[in-house]
Short mmCIF file of C-alpha atoms and ligand atoms in Angstrom, two decimals:
data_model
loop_
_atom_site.label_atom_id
_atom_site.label_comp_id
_atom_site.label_asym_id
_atom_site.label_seq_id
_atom_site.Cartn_x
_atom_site.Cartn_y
_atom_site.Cartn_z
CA UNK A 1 71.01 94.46 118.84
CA UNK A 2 70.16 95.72 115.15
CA UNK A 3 68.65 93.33 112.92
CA UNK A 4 69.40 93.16 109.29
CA UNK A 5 65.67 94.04 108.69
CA UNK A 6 66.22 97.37 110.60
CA UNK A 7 69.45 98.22 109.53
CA UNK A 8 68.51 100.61 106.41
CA UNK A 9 66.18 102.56 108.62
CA UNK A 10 68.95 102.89 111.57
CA UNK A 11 71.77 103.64 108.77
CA UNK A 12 69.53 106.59 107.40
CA UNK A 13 69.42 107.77 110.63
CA UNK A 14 72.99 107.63 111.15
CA UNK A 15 74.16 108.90 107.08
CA UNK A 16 70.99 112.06 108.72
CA UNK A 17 73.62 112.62 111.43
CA UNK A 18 77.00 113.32 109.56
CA UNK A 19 75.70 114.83 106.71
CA UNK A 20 73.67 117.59 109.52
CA UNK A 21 77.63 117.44 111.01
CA UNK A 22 78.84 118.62 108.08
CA UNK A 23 76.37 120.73 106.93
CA UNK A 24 76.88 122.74 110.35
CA UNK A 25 80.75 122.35 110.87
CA UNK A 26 81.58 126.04 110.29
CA UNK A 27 79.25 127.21 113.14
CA UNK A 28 80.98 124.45 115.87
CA UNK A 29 83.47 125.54 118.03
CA UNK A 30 86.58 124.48 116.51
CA UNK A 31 88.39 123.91 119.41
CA UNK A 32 86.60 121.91 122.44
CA UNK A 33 86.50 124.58 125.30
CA UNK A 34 85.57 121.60 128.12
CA UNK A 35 87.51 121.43 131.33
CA UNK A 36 89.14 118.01 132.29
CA UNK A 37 86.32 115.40 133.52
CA UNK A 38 83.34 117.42 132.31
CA UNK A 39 82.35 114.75 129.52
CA UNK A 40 83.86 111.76 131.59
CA UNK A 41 81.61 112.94 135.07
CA UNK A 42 78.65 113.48 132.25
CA UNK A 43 78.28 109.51 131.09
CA UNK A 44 77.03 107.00 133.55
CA UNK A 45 79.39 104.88 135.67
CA UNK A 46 77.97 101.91 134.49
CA UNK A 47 77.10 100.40 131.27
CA UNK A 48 73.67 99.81 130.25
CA UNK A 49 72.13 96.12 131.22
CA UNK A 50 69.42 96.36 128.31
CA UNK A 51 70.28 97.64 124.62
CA UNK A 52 69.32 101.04 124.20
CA UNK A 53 67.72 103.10 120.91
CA UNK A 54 69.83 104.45 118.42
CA UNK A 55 68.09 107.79 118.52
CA UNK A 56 68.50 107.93 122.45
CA UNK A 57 72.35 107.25 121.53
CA UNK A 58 72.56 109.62 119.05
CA UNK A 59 70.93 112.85 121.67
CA UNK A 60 73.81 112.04 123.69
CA UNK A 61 76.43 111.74 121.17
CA UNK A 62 75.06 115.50 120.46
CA UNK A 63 74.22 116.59 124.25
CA UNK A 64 77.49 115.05 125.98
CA UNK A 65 80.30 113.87 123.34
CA UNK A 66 80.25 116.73 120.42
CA UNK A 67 80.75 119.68 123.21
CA UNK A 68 84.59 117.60 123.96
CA UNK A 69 85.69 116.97 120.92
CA UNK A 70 87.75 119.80 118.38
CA UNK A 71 86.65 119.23 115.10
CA UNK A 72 89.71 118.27 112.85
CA UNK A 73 87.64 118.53 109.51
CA UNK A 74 86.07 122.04 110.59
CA UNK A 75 87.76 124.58 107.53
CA UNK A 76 88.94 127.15 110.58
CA UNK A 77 91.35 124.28 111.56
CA UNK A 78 94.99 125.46 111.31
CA UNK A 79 96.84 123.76 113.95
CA UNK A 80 99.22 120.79 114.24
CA UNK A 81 98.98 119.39 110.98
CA UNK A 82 96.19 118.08 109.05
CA UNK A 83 94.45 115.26 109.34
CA UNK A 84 92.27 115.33 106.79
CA UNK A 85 89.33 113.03 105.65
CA UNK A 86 87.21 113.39 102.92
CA UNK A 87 83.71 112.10 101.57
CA UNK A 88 85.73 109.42 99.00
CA UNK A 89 87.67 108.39 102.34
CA UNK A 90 84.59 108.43 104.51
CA UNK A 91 82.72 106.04 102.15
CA UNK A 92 85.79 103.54 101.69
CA UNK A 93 85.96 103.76 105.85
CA UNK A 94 82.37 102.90 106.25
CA UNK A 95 83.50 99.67 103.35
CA UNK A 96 86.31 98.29 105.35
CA UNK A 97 84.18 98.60 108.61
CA UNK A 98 81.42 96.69 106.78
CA UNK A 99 83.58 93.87 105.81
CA UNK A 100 85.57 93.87 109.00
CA UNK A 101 88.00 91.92 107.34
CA UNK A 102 91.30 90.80 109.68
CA UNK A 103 93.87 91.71 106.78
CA UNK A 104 97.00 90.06 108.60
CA UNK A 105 97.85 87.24 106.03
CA UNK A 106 97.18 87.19 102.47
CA UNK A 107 94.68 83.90 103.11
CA UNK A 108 92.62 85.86 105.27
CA UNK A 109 91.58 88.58 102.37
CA UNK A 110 93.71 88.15 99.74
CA UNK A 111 91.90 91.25 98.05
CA UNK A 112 93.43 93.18 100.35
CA UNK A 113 97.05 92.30 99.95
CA UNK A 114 96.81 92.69 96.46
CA UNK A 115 95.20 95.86 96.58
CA UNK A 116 98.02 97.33 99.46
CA UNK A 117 100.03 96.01 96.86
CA UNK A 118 98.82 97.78 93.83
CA UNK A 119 97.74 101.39 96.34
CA UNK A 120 101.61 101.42 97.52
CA UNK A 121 102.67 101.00 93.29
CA UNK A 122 100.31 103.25 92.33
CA UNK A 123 101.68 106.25 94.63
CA UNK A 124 105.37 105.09 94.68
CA UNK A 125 104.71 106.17 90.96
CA UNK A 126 102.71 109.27 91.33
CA UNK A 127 105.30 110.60 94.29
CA UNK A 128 108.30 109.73 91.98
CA UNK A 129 109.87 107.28 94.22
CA UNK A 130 112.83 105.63 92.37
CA UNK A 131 111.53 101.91 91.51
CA UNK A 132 113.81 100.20 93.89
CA UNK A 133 111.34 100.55 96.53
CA UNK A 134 108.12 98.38 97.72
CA UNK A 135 105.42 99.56 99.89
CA UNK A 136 102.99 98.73 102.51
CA UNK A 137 100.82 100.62 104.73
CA UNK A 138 101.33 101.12 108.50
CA UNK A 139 98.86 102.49 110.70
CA UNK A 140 101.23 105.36 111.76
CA UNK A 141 104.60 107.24 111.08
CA UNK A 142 105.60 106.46 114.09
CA UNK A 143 105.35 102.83 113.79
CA UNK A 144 106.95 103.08 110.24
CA UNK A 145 109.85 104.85 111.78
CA UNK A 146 110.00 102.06 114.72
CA UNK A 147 110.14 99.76 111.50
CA UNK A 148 112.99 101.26 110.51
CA UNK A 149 114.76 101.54 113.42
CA UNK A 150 114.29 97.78 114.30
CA UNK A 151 115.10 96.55 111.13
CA UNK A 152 118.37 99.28 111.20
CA UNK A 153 119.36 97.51 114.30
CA UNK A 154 118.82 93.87 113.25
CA UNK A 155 121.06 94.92 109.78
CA UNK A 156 123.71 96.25 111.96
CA UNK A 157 123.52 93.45 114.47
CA UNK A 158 122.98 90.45 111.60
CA UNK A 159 120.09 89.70 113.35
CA UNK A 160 120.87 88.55 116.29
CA UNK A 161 119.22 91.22 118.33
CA UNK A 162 115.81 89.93 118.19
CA UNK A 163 117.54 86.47 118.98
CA UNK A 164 119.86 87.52 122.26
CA UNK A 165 118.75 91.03 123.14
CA UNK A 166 120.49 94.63 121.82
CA UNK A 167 124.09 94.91 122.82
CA UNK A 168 125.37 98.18 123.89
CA UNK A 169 126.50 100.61 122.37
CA UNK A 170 124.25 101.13 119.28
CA UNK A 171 123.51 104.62 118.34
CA UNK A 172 120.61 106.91 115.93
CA UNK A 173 121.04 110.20 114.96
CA UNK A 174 118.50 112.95 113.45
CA UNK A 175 118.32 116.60 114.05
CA UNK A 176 117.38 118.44 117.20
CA UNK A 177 114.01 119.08 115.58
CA UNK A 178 112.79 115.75 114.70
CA UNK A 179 109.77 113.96 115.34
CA UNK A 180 109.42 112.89 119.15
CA UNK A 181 108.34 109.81 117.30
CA UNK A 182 112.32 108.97 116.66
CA UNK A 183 113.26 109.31 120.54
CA UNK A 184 110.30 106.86 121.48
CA UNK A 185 111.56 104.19 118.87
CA UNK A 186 115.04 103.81 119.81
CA UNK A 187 113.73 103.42 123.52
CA UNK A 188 110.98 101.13 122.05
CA UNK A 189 113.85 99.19 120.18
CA UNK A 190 115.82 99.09 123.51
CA UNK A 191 118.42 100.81 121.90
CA UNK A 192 118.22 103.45 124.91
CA UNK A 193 116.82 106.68 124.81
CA UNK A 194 120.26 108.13 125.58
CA UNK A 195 121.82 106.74 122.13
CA UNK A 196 119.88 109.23 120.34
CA UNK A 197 122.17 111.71 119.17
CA UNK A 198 120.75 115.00 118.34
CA UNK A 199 122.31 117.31 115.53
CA UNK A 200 122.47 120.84 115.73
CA UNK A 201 120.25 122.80 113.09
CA UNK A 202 121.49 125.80 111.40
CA UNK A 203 119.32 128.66 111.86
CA UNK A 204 116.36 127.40 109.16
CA UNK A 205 116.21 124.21 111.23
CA UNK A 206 117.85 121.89 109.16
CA UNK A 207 120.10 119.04 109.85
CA UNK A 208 123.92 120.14 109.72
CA UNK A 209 125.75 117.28 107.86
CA UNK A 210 129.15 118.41 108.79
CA UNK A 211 127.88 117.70 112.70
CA UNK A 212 126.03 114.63 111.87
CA UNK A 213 129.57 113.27 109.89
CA UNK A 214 131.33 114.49 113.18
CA UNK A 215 129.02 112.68 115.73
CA UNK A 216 129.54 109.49 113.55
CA UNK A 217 133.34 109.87 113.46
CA UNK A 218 133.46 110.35 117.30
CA UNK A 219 131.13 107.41 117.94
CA UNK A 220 133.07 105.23 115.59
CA UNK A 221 135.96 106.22 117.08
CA UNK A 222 134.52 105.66 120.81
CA UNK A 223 133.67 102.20 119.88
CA UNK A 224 130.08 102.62 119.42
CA UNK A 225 127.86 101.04 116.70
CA UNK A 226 125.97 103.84 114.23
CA UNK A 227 122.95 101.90 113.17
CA UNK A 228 120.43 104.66 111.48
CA UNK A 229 120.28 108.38 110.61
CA UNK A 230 116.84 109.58 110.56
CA UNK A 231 116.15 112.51 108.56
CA UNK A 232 113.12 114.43 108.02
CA UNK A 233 111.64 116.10 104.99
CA UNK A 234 109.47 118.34 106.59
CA UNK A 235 109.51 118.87 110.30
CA UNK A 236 106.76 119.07 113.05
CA UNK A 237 107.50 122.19 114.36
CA UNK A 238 108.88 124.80 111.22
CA UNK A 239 108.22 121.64 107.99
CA UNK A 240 112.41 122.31 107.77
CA UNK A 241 113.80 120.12 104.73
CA UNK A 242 116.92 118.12 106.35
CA UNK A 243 119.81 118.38 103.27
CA UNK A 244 118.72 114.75 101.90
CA UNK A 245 121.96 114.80 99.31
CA UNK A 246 124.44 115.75 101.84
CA UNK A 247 122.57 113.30 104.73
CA UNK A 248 122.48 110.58 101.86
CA UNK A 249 125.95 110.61 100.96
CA UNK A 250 126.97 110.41 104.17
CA UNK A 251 125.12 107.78 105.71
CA UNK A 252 126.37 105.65 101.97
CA UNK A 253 130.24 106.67 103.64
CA UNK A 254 129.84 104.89 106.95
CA UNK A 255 127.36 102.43 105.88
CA UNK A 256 124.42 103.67 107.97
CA UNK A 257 121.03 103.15 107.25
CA UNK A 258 118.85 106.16 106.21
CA UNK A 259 115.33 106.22 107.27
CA UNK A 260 113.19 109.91 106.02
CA UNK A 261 110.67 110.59 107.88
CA UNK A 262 108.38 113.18 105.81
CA UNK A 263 104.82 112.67 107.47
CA UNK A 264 103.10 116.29 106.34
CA UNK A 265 105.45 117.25 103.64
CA UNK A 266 105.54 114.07 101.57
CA UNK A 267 102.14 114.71 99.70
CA UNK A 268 103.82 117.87 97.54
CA UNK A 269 105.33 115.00 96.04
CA UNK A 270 102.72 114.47 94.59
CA UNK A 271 103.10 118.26 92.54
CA UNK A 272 106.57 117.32 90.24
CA UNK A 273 107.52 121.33 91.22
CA UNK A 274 107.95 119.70 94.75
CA UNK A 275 110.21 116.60 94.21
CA UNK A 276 113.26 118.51 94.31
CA UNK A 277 112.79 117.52 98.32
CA UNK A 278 113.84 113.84 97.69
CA UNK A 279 116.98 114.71 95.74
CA UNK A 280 118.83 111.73 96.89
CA UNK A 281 115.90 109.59 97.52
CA UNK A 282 117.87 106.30 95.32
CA UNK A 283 120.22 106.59 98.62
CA UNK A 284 117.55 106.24 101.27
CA UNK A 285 116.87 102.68 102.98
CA UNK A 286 113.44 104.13 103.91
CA UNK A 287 111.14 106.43 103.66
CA UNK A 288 107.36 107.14 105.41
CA UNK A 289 104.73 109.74 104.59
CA UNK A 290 100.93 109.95 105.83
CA UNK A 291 98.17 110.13 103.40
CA UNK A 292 96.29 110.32 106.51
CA UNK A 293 97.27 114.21 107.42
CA UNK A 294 97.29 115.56 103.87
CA UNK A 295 96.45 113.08 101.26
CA UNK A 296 92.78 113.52 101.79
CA UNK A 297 92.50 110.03 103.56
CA UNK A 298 91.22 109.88 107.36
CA UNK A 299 93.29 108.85 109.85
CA UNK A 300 94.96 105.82 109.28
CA UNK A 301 96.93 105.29 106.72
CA UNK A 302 101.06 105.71 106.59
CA UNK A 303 102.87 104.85 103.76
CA UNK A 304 105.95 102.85 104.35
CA UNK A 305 108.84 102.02 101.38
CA UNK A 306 111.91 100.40 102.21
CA UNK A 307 113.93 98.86 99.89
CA UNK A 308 115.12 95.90 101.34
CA UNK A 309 111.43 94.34 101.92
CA UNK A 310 113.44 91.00 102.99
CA UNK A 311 115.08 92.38 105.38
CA UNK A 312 112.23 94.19 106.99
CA UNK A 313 110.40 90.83 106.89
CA UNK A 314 113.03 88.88 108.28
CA UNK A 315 112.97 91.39 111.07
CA UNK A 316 109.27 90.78 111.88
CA UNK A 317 108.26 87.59 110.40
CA UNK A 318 107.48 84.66 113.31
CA UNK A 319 105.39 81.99 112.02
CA UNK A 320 102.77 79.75 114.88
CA UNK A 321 101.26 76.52 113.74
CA UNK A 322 98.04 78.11 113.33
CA UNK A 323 99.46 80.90 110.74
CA UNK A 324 101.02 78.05 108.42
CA UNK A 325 99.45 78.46 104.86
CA UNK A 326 99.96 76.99 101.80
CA UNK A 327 100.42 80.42 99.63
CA UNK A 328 103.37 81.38 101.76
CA UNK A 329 106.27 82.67 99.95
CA UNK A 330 104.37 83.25 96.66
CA UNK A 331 102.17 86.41 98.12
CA UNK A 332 102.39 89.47 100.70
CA UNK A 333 101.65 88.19 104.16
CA UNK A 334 102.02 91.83 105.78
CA UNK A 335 101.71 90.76 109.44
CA UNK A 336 105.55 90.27 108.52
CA UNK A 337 105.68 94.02 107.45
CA UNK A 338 104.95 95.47 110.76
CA UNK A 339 104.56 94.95 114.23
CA UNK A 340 100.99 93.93 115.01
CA UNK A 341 99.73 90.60 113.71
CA UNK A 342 95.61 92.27 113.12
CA UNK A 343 95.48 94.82 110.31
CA UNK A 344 92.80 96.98 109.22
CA UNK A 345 91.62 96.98 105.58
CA UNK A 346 93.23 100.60 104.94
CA UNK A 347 94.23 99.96 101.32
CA UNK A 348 90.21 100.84 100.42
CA UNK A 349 90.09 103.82 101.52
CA UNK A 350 92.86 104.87 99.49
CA UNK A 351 91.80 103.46 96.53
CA UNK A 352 88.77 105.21 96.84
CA UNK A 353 90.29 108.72 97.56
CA UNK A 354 92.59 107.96 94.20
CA UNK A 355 89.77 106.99 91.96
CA UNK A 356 87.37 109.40 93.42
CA UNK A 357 89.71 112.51 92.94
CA UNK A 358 91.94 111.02 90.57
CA UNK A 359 95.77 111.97 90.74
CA UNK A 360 95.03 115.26 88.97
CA UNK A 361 91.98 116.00 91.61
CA UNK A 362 94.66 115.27 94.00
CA UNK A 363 97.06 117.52 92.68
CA UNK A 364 94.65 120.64 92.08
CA UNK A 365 93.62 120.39 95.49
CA UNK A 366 97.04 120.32 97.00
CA UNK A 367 97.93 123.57 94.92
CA UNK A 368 94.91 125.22 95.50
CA UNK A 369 95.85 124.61 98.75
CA UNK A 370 99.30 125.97 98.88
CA UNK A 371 98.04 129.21 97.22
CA UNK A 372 95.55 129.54 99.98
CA UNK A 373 98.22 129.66 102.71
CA UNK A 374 100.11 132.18 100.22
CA UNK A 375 96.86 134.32 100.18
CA UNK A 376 96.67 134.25 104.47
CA UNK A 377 100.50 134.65 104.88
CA UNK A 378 100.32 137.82 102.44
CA UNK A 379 97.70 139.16 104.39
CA UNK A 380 98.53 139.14 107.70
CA UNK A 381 102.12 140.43 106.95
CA UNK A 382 100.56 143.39 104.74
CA UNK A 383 98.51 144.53 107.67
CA UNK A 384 101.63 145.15 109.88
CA UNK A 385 101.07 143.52 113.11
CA UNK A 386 102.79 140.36 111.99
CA UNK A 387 106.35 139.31 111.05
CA UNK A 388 106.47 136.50 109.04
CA UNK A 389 108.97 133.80 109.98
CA UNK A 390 109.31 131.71 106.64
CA UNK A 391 108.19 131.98 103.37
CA UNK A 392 104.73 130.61 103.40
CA UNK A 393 105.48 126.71 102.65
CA UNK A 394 103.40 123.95 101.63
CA UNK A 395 100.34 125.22 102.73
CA UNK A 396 101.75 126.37 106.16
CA UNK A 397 102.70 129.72 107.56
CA UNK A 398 104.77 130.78 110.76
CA UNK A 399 104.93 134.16 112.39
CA UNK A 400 104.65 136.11 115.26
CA UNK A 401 102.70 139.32 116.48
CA UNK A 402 105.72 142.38 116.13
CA UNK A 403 106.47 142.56 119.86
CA UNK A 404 109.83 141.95 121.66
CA UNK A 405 107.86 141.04 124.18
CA UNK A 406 106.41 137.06 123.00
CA UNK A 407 103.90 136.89 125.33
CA UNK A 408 101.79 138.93 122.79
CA UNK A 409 101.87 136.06 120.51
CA UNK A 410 100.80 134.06 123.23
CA UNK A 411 97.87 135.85 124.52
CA UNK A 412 96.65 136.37 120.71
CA UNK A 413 96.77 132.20 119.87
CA UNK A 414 94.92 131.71 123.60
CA UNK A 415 92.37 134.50 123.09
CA UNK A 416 91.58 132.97 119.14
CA UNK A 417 91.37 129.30 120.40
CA UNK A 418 89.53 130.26 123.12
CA UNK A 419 86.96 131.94 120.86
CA UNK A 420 86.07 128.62 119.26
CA UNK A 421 86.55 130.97 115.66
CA UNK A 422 89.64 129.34 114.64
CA UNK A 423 92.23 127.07 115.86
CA UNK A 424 95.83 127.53 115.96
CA UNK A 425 99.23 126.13 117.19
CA UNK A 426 102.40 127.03 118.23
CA UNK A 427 106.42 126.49 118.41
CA UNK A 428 109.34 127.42 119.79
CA UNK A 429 111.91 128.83 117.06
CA UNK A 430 115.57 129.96 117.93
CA UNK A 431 114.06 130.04 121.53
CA UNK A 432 111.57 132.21 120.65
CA UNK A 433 107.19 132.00 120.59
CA UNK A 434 105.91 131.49 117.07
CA UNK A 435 102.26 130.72 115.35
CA UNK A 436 102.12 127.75 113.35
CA UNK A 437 99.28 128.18 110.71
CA UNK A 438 97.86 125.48 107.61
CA UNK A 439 95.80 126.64 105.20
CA UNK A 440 95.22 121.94 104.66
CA UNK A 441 91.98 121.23 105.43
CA UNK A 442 89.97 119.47 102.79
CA UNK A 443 87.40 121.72 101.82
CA UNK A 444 88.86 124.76 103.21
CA UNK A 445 87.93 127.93 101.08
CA UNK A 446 89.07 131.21 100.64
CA UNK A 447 85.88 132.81 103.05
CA UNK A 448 87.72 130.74 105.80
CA UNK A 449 91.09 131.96 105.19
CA UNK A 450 89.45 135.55 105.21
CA UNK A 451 87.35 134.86 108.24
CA UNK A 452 90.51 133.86 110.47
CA UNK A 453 92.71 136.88 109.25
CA UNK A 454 89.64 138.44 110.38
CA UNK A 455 89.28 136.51 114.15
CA UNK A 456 93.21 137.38 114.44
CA UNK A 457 92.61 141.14 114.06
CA UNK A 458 90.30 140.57 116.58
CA UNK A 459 91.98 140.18 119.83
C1 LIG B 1 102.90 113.93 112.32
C2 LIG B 1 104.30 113.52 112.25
C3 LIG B 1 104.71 112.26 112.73
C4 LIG B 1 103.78 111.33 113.47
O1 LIG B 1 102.86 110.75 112.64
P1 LIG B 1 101.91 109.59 113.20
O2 LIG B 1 101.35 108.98 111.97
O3 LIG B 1 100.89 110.27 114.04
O4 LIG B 1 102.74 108.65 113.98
C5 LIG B 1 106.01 111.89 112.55
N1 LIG B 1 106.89 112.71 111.92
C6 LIG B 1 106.54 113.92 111.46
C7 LIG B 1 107.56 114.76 110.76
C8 LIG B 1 105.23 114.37 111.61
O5 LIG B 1 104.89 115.57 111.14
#
């Protein structure tokens, strides 16, 4: 066990270590290349009886962990979405993991309730979120959008759901390309899996809201109970902007609530050239977005604004003996704000990232960003073995190899990931194989963007 006499030397040690990890990232392997139970058959079956040294701990994080794990913050990282850290985030991490503060009532840190408080304020602002909304910070989208499906469900069941179990016959609706996070929620909220209703997307993947006003009709009409619309400003697979205005209006008609989901895409918000997305936005119940893919914060950190706060509370709040305080009522307590009753001290991270860059840091970033993905997307389709699928978008880019034949884009992404060069992923658009490219890795630069046009031309 370290001592407090030791702990400087061991730290420097440690502070050696990622700073070498950075300094080398661009020569890793961006993708892990192990085969199932190589790093699990590497590490002894037991634990150790007697403490070990940290430099005996640190060969084997480099000899039998760093082989199986894909490096999310290498700059040849273009797949899924981002999930970006960055040296402000990193130093407010190693802060809140110093304190180890349990954040779950405002008693038990009040600094960091107020300062959720003032981080969710501070980017409701800078996003240009209409002020009827309040804020607090999840640890994931998906447990935002569970949030908002629960609290959807106790509105349209005035709350008795939580008090004699979900009745039948409640329904959800978002498009055919939302987040898989939506489906798990409404079986999570025991609305059943099966009262998911997906609507059709036109051909650009976004929500129809002529067949999401039918579905409602029909279910209203069956008897059933529509209890939230989930729309997404930026999806998974092709970042596709559901038609918020059209959704909104809507959702106001048969009184439905109207949760938008815009994990990736909600950080252009930050740019005012990209806020046209939210059109609508003073009509939505709720909305999420992760600082923790694009927003230059490491993983977590979800941003949740609802704006009905009571209502979410009244949803989750449940109040032992032994969580009785006296300040109840006149501050945050924001174990009521979510489902789990620990919380991490996320709030300082953010706060550093925001002071650290500053919103205009922020913002340069982001754009330099975008017109990174614009340089890649212009040339791969100038060299005329690609097709691009979509204009180049928010710092991501989807196309194919020209072939009828798909498996051509396939081989390509396997034969590039497999190379360790870059790292790439994939959809499934109208049916057919596409690449799914970001150009939204913190301290990408244009080299890297040249060096994977490069790896692509290479297989
Ligand atoms: C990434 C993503 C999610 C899931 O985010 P988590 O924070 O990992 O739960 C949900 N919705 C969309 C649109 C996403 O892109």
């Amino acid at each position: 066990m370290i001592q407090r006499e030791n702990f400087r030397k061991e730290a420097d040690r440690i502070l050696d270590w990622v700073d070498g990890y950075f300094g080398r990232l661009r020569e890793l392997p961006v993708k892990s290349s192990v085969k199932p139970r190589d790093i699990y058959d590497k590490l002894p079956s037991e634990a150790p009886l007697q403490g070990e040294d940290m430099e005996r701990i640190l060969q084997d994080l480099d000899t039998i962990i760093l082989p199986g794990v894909t490096h999310w913050q290498h700059p040849s990282f273009h797949a899924y979405f981002p999930a970006n850290s960055s040296y402000e985030s990193l130093f407010g991490e190693m802060i809140t993991a110093a304190i180890g503060a349990q954040c779950m009532v405002w008693e038990t840190s009040p600094a960091a309730a107020e300062l959720e408080q003032r981080m969710t304020e501070w980017v409701a602002d800078a996003i240009g979120l209409p002020k009827t909304f309040t804020g607090v910070i999840q640890d994931s989208a998906s447990s935002a959008t569970l949030a908002a499906i629960l609290t959807a469900r106790e509105k349209a069941t005035q709350f008795r759901s939580n008090l004699d179990g979900v009745p039948r016959g409640l329904r959800v609706y978002c498009s055919s390309e939302a987040h898989s996070s939506v489906e798990k929620g409404v079986g999570v909220a025991g609305i059943g899996r099966n009262n998911l209703v997906r609507i059709e997307t036109d051909a650009e993947q976004r929500m129809i809201p002529e067949q999401l006003e039918k579905a409602l009709q029909d279910d209203i009409a069956a008897g059933l109970t529509p209890v939230c619309v989930v729309a997404a400003i930026g999806t998974t697979g092709t970042v596709a902007l559901d038609p918020l205005p059209e959704i909104a209006a809507i959702c106001q008609k048969y009184n439905v609530w109207l949760h938008v989901d815009a994990a990736f895409a909600g950080t252009a918000l930050l740019l005012p050239e990209y806020r046209y997305m939210i059109e609508g936005m003073e009509l939505v119940d709720s909305f999420v977005f992760n600082p923790h893919k694009w927003m230059f914060t490491n993983f977590d950190c979800s941003l949740y604004y609802i704006k009905d706060p009571e209502s979410l509370v009244r949803t989750f709040d449940i109040l032992p003996e032994y969580l009785k305080t006296a300040t109840r009522g006149l501050v945050n307590d924001y174990r009521d704000w979510g489902i789990p009753l620990g919380r991490r001290f996320r709030a300082l991270k953010l706060w550093f990232v925001l002071r650290g860059f500053g919103l205009e840091g922020v913002r340069r970033r982001l754009r330099e960003q975008i017109a990174l993905n614009e340089y890649f997307a212009e040339k791969i389709s100038r060299s005329g073995r690609f097709t691009l699928l979509r204009k180049p978008f928010l710092g991501f880019t989807l196309f194919r190899v020209n072939d009828d034949d798909d498996s051509a884009s396939e081989r390509l992404l396997a034969a590039v990931n497999a190379s360790g060069k870059a790292y790439l992923s994939h959809t499934k658009v109208n049916g057919r194989y596409a690449i799914r490219f970001h150009s939204t890795q913190t301290y990408i630069q244009k080299e890297d963007i040249d060096r994977t046009v490069e790896t692509l031309h290479q297989f």
